[in-house]
Amino acid sequence: MDKFIVQGGKRLRGEVEISGAKNSCLPILAAALLGEGESVIENVPNLRDISTMVKLLRSLGARVTQNNGSVSIRPTNALVPLAPYKLVSTMRASVCVLGPLLGRLGEAEVSLPGGCVIGARPIDLHLKGFEALGAKITIEHGYVKAKAASLRGSEIYLGGSFGSSVLATGNVMMAAVLAKGETLIENAACEPEVVDLANFLVRMGAKIEGHGSHLIRIQGVKKLRGARYQVISDRIEAGTYLVAGAVTHGDVTVKNVTPEHNNALYDKLMQTGAVITKGKNTVRIQVKKPLKPVDLTTLPYPGFPTDLQAQLMALMTTASGISVITEKIYPDRFMHVPELNRMGARIFLEGSSAIVTGVKKLSGAHVMASDLRASAALVLAGLVAEGRTDIHRVYHLDRGYEQVEEKLSRLGATVWREKE
Ligand code: UD1
């Protein structure tokens, strides 16, 4: 297992190229199962989660080849509707093969993903959507089995206790594109990754309207073709590098991004005193003054993303005052708090809120990465801490950040990887 070492204290400066969006790629690769021919997906990052999805698609009977950021998927005539525990347990997002398998084959058997460190993470909304389309759902031996002689379009309300669901919206959309008649998904997730998936499905011949709003309208078609598609860039990776610029009081430009995908983040960064300059495909951050504290609440898009909560908290640890960070998507997503406190941060948890009192400095320490975004927060804290920070279990970071040490080094950080 690798660990990641950060020698803190360098101001980051320069430009960083942002990779394709992991959370777009995962359902889009799964959606390629719906096509009658080959699909080629471009701008795919080289990440552990993507390799897991490729393995899963191969085990389902698709021919998959990878070449320099593009992935070709050719579903064969012998697709197998079974996603085994071994693969689903390593990546929750494997559950997004349920919709395409059900749509294409009329049946799917997928291991239940279970909880993870950031909370319970149920899939009841996915199942509610499939049932509304006419599928019979049973749960046996830890597997969800979905079966339907034919899927029929329906009106489906997809809101849960925590609002809309990104992957449930995607999953139900992928099943509905081949259903008979019209499907309306109400309280659909509006995230850019949902829009990206819908755009790919449209390229394959699906009839979808309203993606990007809370009401998605789908007219079922008889079949879909394979398509070539370029995914959007990763707004969470871009956001993480902007916070890296902010926390080190630096000057960082993220390139190859869609600037409007991160407006909630810029709003908060500007409140800290950072200067944000948007270009056509770039965003620059400059910090010249001491950081001011900000309060924030995570919400579905276009609200502040939960996937940037840990990084913003790392930023607030050295702001001059008190910030309150409230988590409304995953109320338990605070595994980074005790680790940041080991580095000298002052954070108290009160229910689903974290009260962060800024300190003058953090000090490097041995810390443990617990999940993907928590790992990113620890790297950010390490960049500004005095001395050396050893981040253990860095494999979490490799699930979602491509070439992280190379990208940070090019910006002037002192970071490297070592075998434990
Ligand atoms: C996706 C992202 C993840 C991000 C999350 C929220 C991918 C691969 N992952 O995960 O990085 O943190 O969106 O932006 O795209 N919920 C239910 N029932 C369900 C489904 C979800 O109650 O059937 C709840 C969840 O527990 C959570 C909330 O709804 O509280 C939102 O989760 P959801 O949008 O579904 O997250 P994912 O799509 O799994």
Short mmCIF file of C-alpha atoms and ligand atoms in Angstrom, two decimals:
data_model
loop_
_atom_site.label_atom_id
_atom_site.label_comp_id
_atom_site.label_asym_id
_atom_site.label_seq_id
_atom_site.Cartn_x
_atom_site.Cartn_y
_atom_site.Cartn_z
CA MET A 1 0.00 0.00 0.00
CA ASP A 2 1.29 3.50 -0.81
CA LYS A 3 1.46 6.54 1.42
CA PHE A 4 1.66 10.13 0.33
CA ILE A 5 4.08 12.61 1.80
CA VAL A 6 3.59 16.36 1.72
CA GLN A 7 6.21 18.85 2.85
CA GLY A 8 4.13 21.92 3.68
CA GLY A 9 4.78 25.59 3.22
CA LYS A 10 5.02 26.16 -0.54
CA ARG A 11 2.80 28.69 -2.33
CA LEU A 12 1.25 26.99 -5.36
CA ARG A 13 1.54 28.82 -8.65
CA GLY A 14 0.81 27.95 -12.25
CA GLU A 15 -1.66 26.08 -14.42
CA VAL A 16 -3.13 22.64 -14.01
CA GLU A 17 -4.99 20.58 -16.62
CA ILE A 18 -8.19 19.04 -15.25
CA SER A 19 -9.11 15.46 -16.23
CA GLY A 20 -12.45 14.06 -17.38
CA ALA A 21 -15.19 13.73 -14.75
CA LYS A 22 -15.08 10.39 -12.94
CA ASN A 23 -18.73 10.70 -11.91
CA SER A 24 -19.77 11.25 -15.52
CA CYS A 25 -17.64 8.43 -16.89
CA LEU A 26 -18.92 5.72 -14.56
CA PRO A 27 -22.62 5.83 -15.61
CA ILE A 28 -21.69 6.71 -19.22
CA LEU A 29 -19.49 3.60 -19.53
CA ALA A 30 -22.39 1.57 -18.11
CA ALA A 31 -24.84 3.23 -20.53
CA ALA A 32 -22.75 1.97 -23.46
CA LEU A 33 -24.23 -1.48 -22.66
CA LEU A 34 -27.49 -0.15 -24.14
CA GLY A 35 -26.02 0.39 -27.63
CA GLU A 36 -26.30 -2.11 -30.51
CA GLY A 37 -22.76 -1.27 -31.63
CA GLU A 38 -19.48 0.09 -30.38
CA SER A 39 -19.30 3.25 -28.24
CA VAL A 40 -16.12 5.21 -27.78
CA ILE A 41 -15.87 7.42 -24.70
CA GLU A 42 -13.18 10.10 -24.68
CA ASN A 43 -11.56 12.18 -21.92
CA VAL A 44 -11.74 9.23 -19.51
CA PRO A 45 -9.33 9.66 -16.58
CA ASN A 46 -6.92 6.91 -15.64
CA LEU A 47 -8.33 6.07 -12.19
CA ARG A 48 -8.92 3.03 -10.04
CA ASP A 49 -12.73 3.47 -10.15
CA ILE A 50 -12.61 3.50 -13.96
CA SER A 51 -10.56 0.27 -14.00
CA THR A 52 -13.16 -1.29 -11.69
CA MET A 53 -15.96 -0.29 -14.08
CA VAL A 54 -14.00 -1.68 -17.05
CA LYS A 55 -13.55 -4.99 -15.18
CA LEU A 56 -17.27 -5.05 -14.39
CA LEU A 57 -18.30 -4.37 -18.01
CA ARG A 58 -15.99 -7.18 -19.19
CA SER A 59 -17.48 -9.56 -16.63
CA LEU A 60 -20.94 -8.64 -17.99
CA GLY A 61 -19.83 -9.76 -21.45
CA ALA A 62 -18.83 -6.47 -23.14
CA ARG A 63 -15.58 -6.14 -25.13
CA VAL A 64 -13.72 -3.19 -23.67
CA THR A 65 -10.42 -1.68 -24.80
CA GLN A 66 -8.62 1.31 -23.31
CA ASN A 67 -6.29 3.58 -25.19
CA ASN A 68 -4.82 6.80 -23.90
CA GLY A 69 -7.90 8.36 -22.32
CA SER A 70 -10.44 6.76 -24.61
CA VAL A 71 -12.44 3.62 -23.82
CA SER A 72 -14.24 1.56 -26.44
CA ILE A 73 -17.14 -0.64 -25.34
CA ARG A 74 -18.75 -3.20 -27.62
CA PRO A 75 -21.62 -5.05 -25.95
CA THR A 76 -21.69 -8.64 -27.31
CA ASN A 77 -24.79 -10.73 -27.97
CA ALA A 78 -23.99 -12.73 -24.88
CA LEU A 79 -24.38 -10.13 -22.11
CA VAL A 80 -24.59 -11.63 -18.63
CA PRO A 81 -26.97 -9.74 -16.29
CA LEU A 82 -24.95 -10.38 -13.11
CA ALA A 83 -22.75 -7.88 -11.21
CA PRO A 84 -20.95 -9.89 -8.52
CA TYR A 85 -20.22 -8.89 -4.91
CA LYS A 86 -16.45 -8.89 -5.53
CA LEU A 87 -16.69 -5.91 -7.89
CA VAL A 88 -19.65 -4.01 -6.40
CA SER A 89 -18.10 -4.12 -2.91
CA THR A 90 -15.00 -2.25 -4.16
CA MET A 91 -17.07 0.50 -5.83
CA ARG A 92 -20.60 1.57 -4.92
CA ALA A 93 -21.14 3.18 -8.33
CA SER A 94 -21.19 -0.35 -9.85
CA VAL A 95 -24.90 -0.17 -9.03
CA CYS A 96 -25.36 1.98 -12.15
CA VAL A 97 -25.24 -1.12 -14.37
CA LEU A 98 -28.69 -2.06 -13.00
CA GLY A 99 -30.57 0.38 -15.26
CA PRO A 100 -28.81 -0.50 -18.54
CA LEU A 101 -29.00 -4.28 -17.91
CA LEU A 102 -32.70 -4.07 -17.05
CA GLY A 103 -33.39 -1.86 -20.09
CA ARG A 104 -31.42 -4.03 -22.52
CA LEU A 105 -32.01 -7.56 -21.21
CA GLY A 106 -35.16 -7.24 -19.11
CA GLU A 107 -33.28 -8.55 -16.10
CA ALA A 108 -30.41 -7.66 -13.80
CA GLU A 109 -28.88 -9.14 -10.69
CA VAL A 110 -26.55 -6.80 -8.83
CA SER A 111 -24.94 -7.22 -5.44
CA LEU A 112 -26.34 -4.72 -2.91
CA PRO A 113 -23.64 -2.11 -2.33
CA GLY A 114 -24.19 -1.72 1.43
CA GLY A 115 -22.93 1.24 3.46
CA CYS A 116 -19.60 2.97 3.33
CA VAL A 117 -17.61 5.27 5.59
CA ILE A 118 -19.59 8.34 4.58
CA GLY A 119 -22.93 6.85 5.64
CA ALA A 120 -25.72 4.35 4.98
CA ARG A 121 -26.22 5.14 1.26
CA PRO A 122 -29.40 3.18 0.43
CA ILE A 123 -30.64 2.48 -3.14
CA ASP A 124 -34.38 2.58 -2.42
CA LEU A 125 -34.94 5.40 -4.96
CA HIS A 126 -33.30 3.38 -7.75
CA LEU A 127 -35.57 0.44 -6.96
CA LYS A 128 -38.68 2.62 -6.66
CA GLY A 129 -37.98 3.93 -10.17
CA PHE A 130 -37.51 0.46 -11.68
CA GLU A 131 -40.72 -0.78 -10.02
CA ALA A 132 -42.62 2.18 -11.46
CA LEU A 133 -41.35 1.11 -14.91
CA GLY A 134 -42.91 -2.33 -14.31
CA ALA A 135 -39.95 -4.33 -12.98
CA LYS A 136 -40.40 -6.87 -10.24
CA ILE A 137 -37.74 -6.37 -7.57
CA THR A 138 -36.61 -8.99 -5.07
CA ILE A 139 -33.70 -9.00 -2.66
CA GLU A 140 -32.09 -12.39 -2.03
CA HIS A 141 -28.74 -13.39 -0.57
CA GLY A 142 -27.45 -9.81 -0.70
CA TYR A 143 -28.38 -9.32 -4.35
CA VAL A 144 -31.03 -7.10 -5.95
CA LYS A 145 -32.86 -8.95 -8.70
CA ALA A 146 -34.88 -6.88 -11.15
CA LYS A 147 -36.99 -8.51 -13.83
CA ALA A 148 -39.50 -7.24 -16.38
CA ALA A 149 -41.05 -8.90 -19.43
CA SER A 150 -41.20 -5.38 -20.86
CA LEU A 151 -40.67 -1.97 -19.27
CA ARG A 152 -43.44 0.62 -19.56
CA GLY A 153 -43.02 4.39 -19.30
CA SER A 154 -44.39 5.93 -16.11
CA GLU A 155 -44.52 9.03 -13.92
CA ILE A 156 -41.87 8.69 -11.19
CA TYR A 157 -41.22 10.99 -8.24
CA LEU A 158 -37.53 10.45 -7.30
CA GLY A 159 -37.11 12.65 -4.21
CA GLY A 160 -35.87 11.09 -0.96
CA SER A 161 -35.22 12.33 2.58
CA PHE A 162 -32.03 14.02 1.35
CA GLY A 163 -33.43 15.43 -1.88
CA SER A 164 -32.71 14.18 -5.38
CA SER A 165 -30.30 11.33 -6.16
CA VAL A 166 -27.65 11.52 -8.86
CA LEU A 167 -27.19 7.83 -9.63
CA ALA A 168 -30.88 6.95 -9.10
CA THR A 169 -31.81 9.58 -11.70
CA GLY A 170 -29.17 8.17 -14.07
CA ASN A 171 -30.15 4.57 -13.45
CA VAL A 172 -33.87 5.15 -14.01
CA MET A 173 -33.13 7.26 -17.09
CA MET A 174 -30.99 4.42 -18.52
CA ALA A 175 -33.79 1.89 -17.97
CA ALA A 176 -36.51 4.21 -19.31
CA VAL A 177 -34.87 5.06 -22.67
CA LEU A 178 -35.85 1.60 -24.02
CA ALA A 179 -39.23 1.39 -22.18
CA LYS A 180 -42.52 1.59 -24.10
CA GLY A 181 -44.04 5.08 -24.02
CA GLU A 182 -43.30 8.19 -21.99
CA THR A 183 -41.48 8.43 -18.64
CA LEU A 184 -41.48 11.53 -16.46
CA ILE A 185 -38.86 11.73 -13.72
CA GLU A 186 -39.87 14.36 -11.17
CA ASN A 187 -37.40 15.71 -8.59
CA ALA A 188 -34.64 14.52 -10.91
CA ALA A 189 -31.06 15.40 -9.97
CA CYS A 190 -29.72 18.37 -11.96
CA GLU A 191 -25.97 17.70 -11.56
CA PRO A 192 -23.82 18.32 -14.67
CA GLU A 193 -22.93 14.60 -14.62
CA VAL A 194 -26.63 13.69 -15.06
CA VAL A 195 -26.82 16.12 -18.00
CA ASP A 196 -23.66 14.55 -19.45
CA LEU A 197 -25.16 11.06 -19.23
CA ALA A 198 -28.40 12.27 -20.87
CA ASN A 199 -26.40 13.93 -23.67
CA PHE A 200 -24.59 10.65 -24.33
CA LEU A 201 -27.88 8.72 -24.39
CA VAL A 202 -29.30 11.28 -26.85
CA ARG A 203 -26.21 10.76 -29.03
CA MET A 204 -27.07 7.02 -28.96
CA GLY A 205 -30.57 7.81 -30.26
CA ALA A 206 -32.54 8.24 -27.02
CA LYS A 207 -35.31 10.84 -26.78
CA ILE A 208 -34.77 12.86 -23.61
CA GLU A 209 -35.80 16.40 -22.70
CA GLY A 210 -35.45 18.51 -19.58
CA HIS A 211 -32.13 17.11 -18.32
CA GLY A 212 -30.52 19.73 -16.12
CA SER A 213 -33.94 20.57 -14.65
CA HIS A 214 -35.98 18.75 -11.99
CA LEU A 215 -38.33 17.27 -14.63
CA ILE A 216 -36.90 14.87 -17.19
CA ARG A 217 -39.16 13.62 -19.99
CA ILE A 218 -38.21 10.48 -21.89
CA GLN A 219 -39.92 8.94 -24.92
CA GLY A 220 -38.91 5.29 -25.16
CA VAL A 221 -37.30 4.10 -28.41
CA LYS A 222 -36.94 0.54 -29.77
CA LYS A 223 -33.16 0.47 -29.84
CA LEU A 224 -30.04 2.55 -29.38
CA ARG A 225 -26.84 2.64 -31.41
CA GLY A 226 -23.27 2.95 -30.14
CA ALA A 227 -21.87 6.50 -30.15
CA ARG A 228 -18.66 8.47 -29.77
CA TYR A 229 -18.74 10.94 -26.87
CA GLN A 230 -16.40 13.21 -24.93
CA VAL A 231 -17.18 13.55 -21.21
CA ILE A 232 -17.09 16.88 -19.36
CA SER A 233 -14.18 17.79 -17.11
CA ASP A 234 -14.19 16.98 -13.42
CA ARG A 235 -15.64 19.87 -11.41
CA ILE A 236 -14.62 18.27 -8.11
CA GLU A 237 -10.99 17.82 -9.20
CA ALA A 238 -11.00 21.43 -10.48
CA GLY A 239 -12.49 22.63 -7.19
CA THR A 240 -9.86 20.74 -5.20
CA TYR A 241 -7.00 22.46 -7.10
CA LEU A 242 -8.65 25.86 -6.64
CA VAL A 243 -8.79 25.21 -2.90
CA ALA A 244 -5.12 24.13 -3.07
CA GLY A 245 -4.37 27.56 -4.56
CA ALA A 246 -6.38 29.25 -1.82
CA VAL A 247 -5.00 27.33 1.16
CA THR A 248 -1.38 28.08 0.13
CA HIS A 249 -2.17 31.76 -0.62
CA GLY A 250 -1.10 31.08 -4.18
CA ASP A 251 -2.10 31.79 -7.77
CA VAL A 252 -3.51 28.74 -9.58
CA THR A 253 -5.35 28.42 -12.89
CA VAL A 254 -7.39 25.31 -13.66
CA LYS A 255 -7.57 24.58 -17.39
CA ASN A 256 -9.94 22.52 -19.54
CA VAL A 257 -12.95 23.18 -17.28
CA THR A 258 -16.54 24.37 -17.70
CA PRO A 259 -16.39 27.41 -15.38
CA GLU A 260 -20.13 27.60 -14.63
CA HIS A 261 -20.14 24.11 -13.06
CA ASN A 262 -18.56 25.41 -9.84
CA ASN A 263 -20.40 28.66 -9.13
CA ALA A 264 -21.33 27.63 -5.56
CA LEU A 265 -17.64 27.07 -4.81
CA TYR A 266 -16.51 30.43 -6.28
CA ASP A 267 -19.15 32.18 -4.19
CA LYS A 268 -17.64 30.73 -1.01
CA LEU A 269 -14.03 31.26 -2.11
CA MET A 270 -14.78 34.92 -2.89
CA GLN A 271 -16.27 35.30 0.60
CA THR A 272 -12.91 34.14 2.00
CA GLY A 273 -11.30 37.06 0.15
CA ALA A 274 -9.96 35.09 -2.83
CA VAL A 275 -10.05 36.68 -6.28
CA ILE A 276 -11.66 34.43 -8.91
CA THR A 277 -11.27 35.13 -12.62
CA LYS A 278 -13.27 33.04 -15.07
CA GLY A 279 -12.10 32.53 -18.65
CA LYS A 280 -13.74 30.51 -21.43
CA ASN A 281 -12.36 27.15 -20.24
CA THR A 282 -10.25 28.30 -17.30
CA VAL A 283 -10.68 29.58 -13.76
CA ARG A 284 -7.94 31.38 -11.86
CA ILE A 285 -7.72 31.87 -8.11
CA GLN A 286 -5.44 34.38 -6.36
CA VAL A 287 -5.20 34.87 -2.62
CA LYS A 288 -3.26 37.84 -1.32
CA LYS A 289 -4.95 38.55 2.02
CA PRO A 290 -5.56 36.46 5.16
CA LEU A 291 -8.52 34.12 4.62
CA LYS A 292 -11.88 35.09 6.12
CA PRO A 293 -14.15 32.37 7.56
CA VAL A 294 -17.32 31.28 5.69
CA ASP A 295 -20.41 29.29 6.62
CA LEU A 296 -21.68 26.74 4.15
CA THR A 297 -24.29 24.04 3.72
CA THR A 298 -23.97 21.20 1.23
CA LEU A 299 -26.95 20.78 -1.08
CA PRO A 300 -27.83 19.11 -4.38
CA TYR A 301 -26.62 21.01 -7.49
CA PRO A 302 -26.50 23.97 -8.02
CA GLY A 303 -25.89 24.14 -4.24
CA PHE A 304 -22.49 23.59 -2.65
CA PRO A 305 -21.36 20.00 -3.47
CA THR A 306 -20.84 17.50 -0.67
CA ASP A 307 -17.82 16.24 -2.62
CA LEU A 308 -16.04 19.56 -1.87
CA GLN A 309 -17.09 19.83 1.79
CA ALA A 310 -13.95 18.20 3.25
CA GLN A 311 -11.65 20.35 1.09
CA LEU A 312 -13.39 23.57 2.14
CA MET A 313 -13.11 22.51 5.75
CA ALA A 314 -9.36 22.05 5.31
CA LEU A 315 -9.28 25.60 3.93
CA MET A 316 -11.24 27.00 6.88
CA THR A 317 -8.87 25.47 9.46
CA THR A 318 -6.50 28.41 8.97
CA ALA A 319 -9.04 31.20 8.33
CA SER A 320 -9.17 34.05 10.83
CA GLY A 321 -12.42 33.24 12.67
CA ILE A 322 -15.20 30.69 13.04
CA SER A 323 -16.86 28.82 10.15
CA VAL A 324 -19.90 26.56 10.37
CA ILE A 325 -20.05 23.76 7.80
CA THR A 326 -23.33 21.84 7.62
CA GLU A 327 -23.66 18.56 5.72
CA LYS A 328 -27.17 18.01 4.30
CA ILE A 329 -26.42 15.18 1.86
CA TYR A 330 -24.44 12.74 4.04
CA PRO A 331 -24.90 13.83 7.69
CA ASP A 332 -22.04 11.54 8.84
CA ARG A 333 -19.48 12.62 6.25
CA PHE A 334 -16.94 13.96 8.77
CA MET A 335 -14.26 11.25 8.94
CA HIS A 336 -11.64 13.90 8.10
CA VAL A 337 -12.39 15.90 11.27
CA PRO A 338 -10.35 13.88 13.82
CA GLU A 339 -7.47 13.65 11.31
CA LEU A 340 -7.46 17.42 10.69
CA ASN A 341 -7.55 17.93 14.47
CA ARG A 342 -4.42 15.73 14.76
CA MET A 343 -2.73 18.35 12.59
CA GLY A 344 -3.67 21.12 15.02
CA ALA A 345 -7.05 22.17 13.60
CA ARG A 346 -9.85 23.13 16.01
CA ILE A 347 -13.04 21.51 14.78
CA PHE A 348 -16.03 20.46 16.89
CA LEU A 349 -18.89 18.38 15.61
CA GLU A 350 -22.42 19.30 16.58
CA GLY A 351 -24.89 16.94 14.85
CA SER A 352 -24.45 17.32 11.12
CA SER A 353 -22.49 20.57 11.49
CA ALA A 354 -18.79 21.17 12.04
CA ILE A 355 -17.70 24.29 13.85
CA VAL A 356 -14.24 25.25 12.67
CA THR A 357 -12.22 27.80 14.62
CA GLY A 358 -9.32 28.98 12.49
CA VAL A 359 -5.83 28.47 13.94
CA LYS A 360 -2.60 30.33 13.11
CA LYS A 361 -0.90 27.21 11.78
CA LEU A 362 -1.31 23.48 11.25
CA SER A 363 1.52 21.09 11.96
CA GLY A 364 2.45 18.06 9.86
CA ALA A 365 1.50 14.64 11.29
CA HIS A 366 0.76 11.02 10.38
CA VAL A 367 -2.88 10.91 9.26
CA MET A 368 -5.18 8.26 7.85
CA ALA A 369 -7.23 8.70 4.69
CA SER A 370 -10.75 7.29 5.17
CA ASP A 371 -12.43 8.08 1.86
CA LEU A 372 -11.74 9.81 -1.41
CA ARG A 373 -12.58 13.44 -0.59
CA ALA A 374 -11.35 13.18 3.02
CA SER A 375 -7.97 12.16 1.55
CA ALA A 376 -7.96 15.26 -0.63
CA ALA A 377 -8.67 17.41 2.44
CA LEU A 378 -5.67 15.90 4.25
CA VAL A 379 -3.39 16.62 1.28
CA LEU A 380 -4.64 20.23 1.26
CA ALA A 381 -4.00 20.55 4.99
CA GLY A 382 -0.54 19.04 4.45
CA LEU A 383 0.27 21.70 1.84
CA VAL A 384 -0.12 24.46 4.41
CA ALA A 385 1.08 22.59 7.54
CA GLU A 386 4.46 23.18 9.11
CA GLY A 387 6.77 20.23 8.38
CA ARG A 388 5.96 16.84 6.95
CA THR A 389 2.56 15.14 6.68
CA ASP A 390 2.34 11.39 5.96
CA ILE A 391 -1.05 10.43 4.55
CA HIS A 392 -1.62 6.70 4.89
CA ARG A 393 -4.04 4.57 2.82
CA VAL A 394 -3.62 6.84 -0.17
CA TYR A 395 -5.40 4.30 -2.42
CA HIS A 396 -8.57 6.25 -1.69
CA LEU A 397 -7.05 9.25 -3.46
CA ASP A 398 -6.19 7.12 -6.49
CA ARG A 399 -9.90 6.32 -6.92
CA GLY A 400 -10.64 9.88 -7.95
CA TYR A 401 -7.56 12.03 -8.65
CA GLU A 402 -5.45 11.37 -11.75
CA GLN A 403 -1.69 11.95 -11.40
CA VAL A 404 -2.19 13.93 -8.23
CA GLU A 405 1.46 14.14 -7.20
CA GLU A 406 2.58 15.13 -10.73
CA LYS A 407 -0.07 17.85 -10.96
CA LEU A 408 0.70 19.24 -7.50
CA SER A 409 4.46 19.12 -8.12
CA ARG A 410 4.05 21.10 -11.34
CA LEU A 411 2.32 23.78 -9.26
CA GLY A 412 5.35 23.89 -6.94
CA ALA A 413 4.27 21.60 -4.10
CA THR A 414 6.72 19.18 -2.49
CA VAL A 415 4.85 15.87 -2.54
CA TRP A 416 5.83 12.29 -3.21
CA ARG A 417 4.62 8.74 -2.84
CA GLU A 418 6.29 5.94 -0.90
CA LYS A 419 5.55 2.26 -0.36
CA GLU A 420 4.42 1.57 3.24
C1 UD1 B 1 -23.15 10.66 -6.41
C2 UD1 B 1 -21.65 10.80 -6.55
C3 UD1 B 1 -21.01 11.12 -5.21
C4 UD1 B 1 -21.69 12.33 -4.56
C5 UD1 B 1 -23.19 12.15 -4.51
C6 UD1 B 1 -23.93 13.37 -4.02
C7 UD1 B 1 -21.21 9.27 -8.38
C8 UD1 B 1 -20.51 8.04 -8.84
N1 UD1 B 1 -21.13 9.55 -7.07
O1 UD1 B 1 -23.38 9.53 -5.56
O2 UD1 B 1 -19.63 11.39 -5.44
O3 UD1 B 1 -21.20 12.50 -3.26
O4 UD1 B 1 -23.70 11.85 -5.83
O5 UD1 B 1 -23.68 14.46 -4.84
O6 UD1 B 1 -21.76 10.00 -9.17
N2 UD1 B 1 -30.24 8.36 -1.28
C9 UD1 B 1 -31.32 7.69 -0.78
N3 UD1 B 1 -31.84 6.66 -1.52
C10 UD1 B 1 -31.33 6.30 -2.73
C11 UD1 B 1 -30.23 7.03 -3.24
C12 UD1 B 1 -29.72 8.05 -2.48
O7 UD1 B 1 -31.82 7.97 0.31
O8 UD1 B 1 -31.84 5.37 -3.36
C13 UD1 B 1 -29.66 9.47 -0.49
C14 UD1 B 1 -28.19 9.28 -0.18
O9 UD1 B 1 -27.99 8.45 0.96
C15 UD1 B 1 -27.74 10.70 0.03
C16 UD1 B 1 -28.58 11.47 -1.00
O10 UD1 B 1 -29.70 10.63 -1.29
O11 UD1 B 1 -28.10 11.13 1.31
C17 UD1 B 1 -27.88 11.80 -2.29
O12 UD1 B 1 -27.18 10.67 -2.77
P1 UD1 B 1 -27.00 10.38 -4.31
O13 UD1 B 1 -27.17 11.62 -5.11
O14 UD1 B 1 -27.81 9.20 -4.69
O15 UD1 B 1 -25.48 9.91 -4.36
P2 UD1 B 1 -24.86 8.95 -5.44
O16 UD1 B 1 -25.59 9.14 -6.71
O17 UD1 B 1 -24.73 7.57 -4.88
#
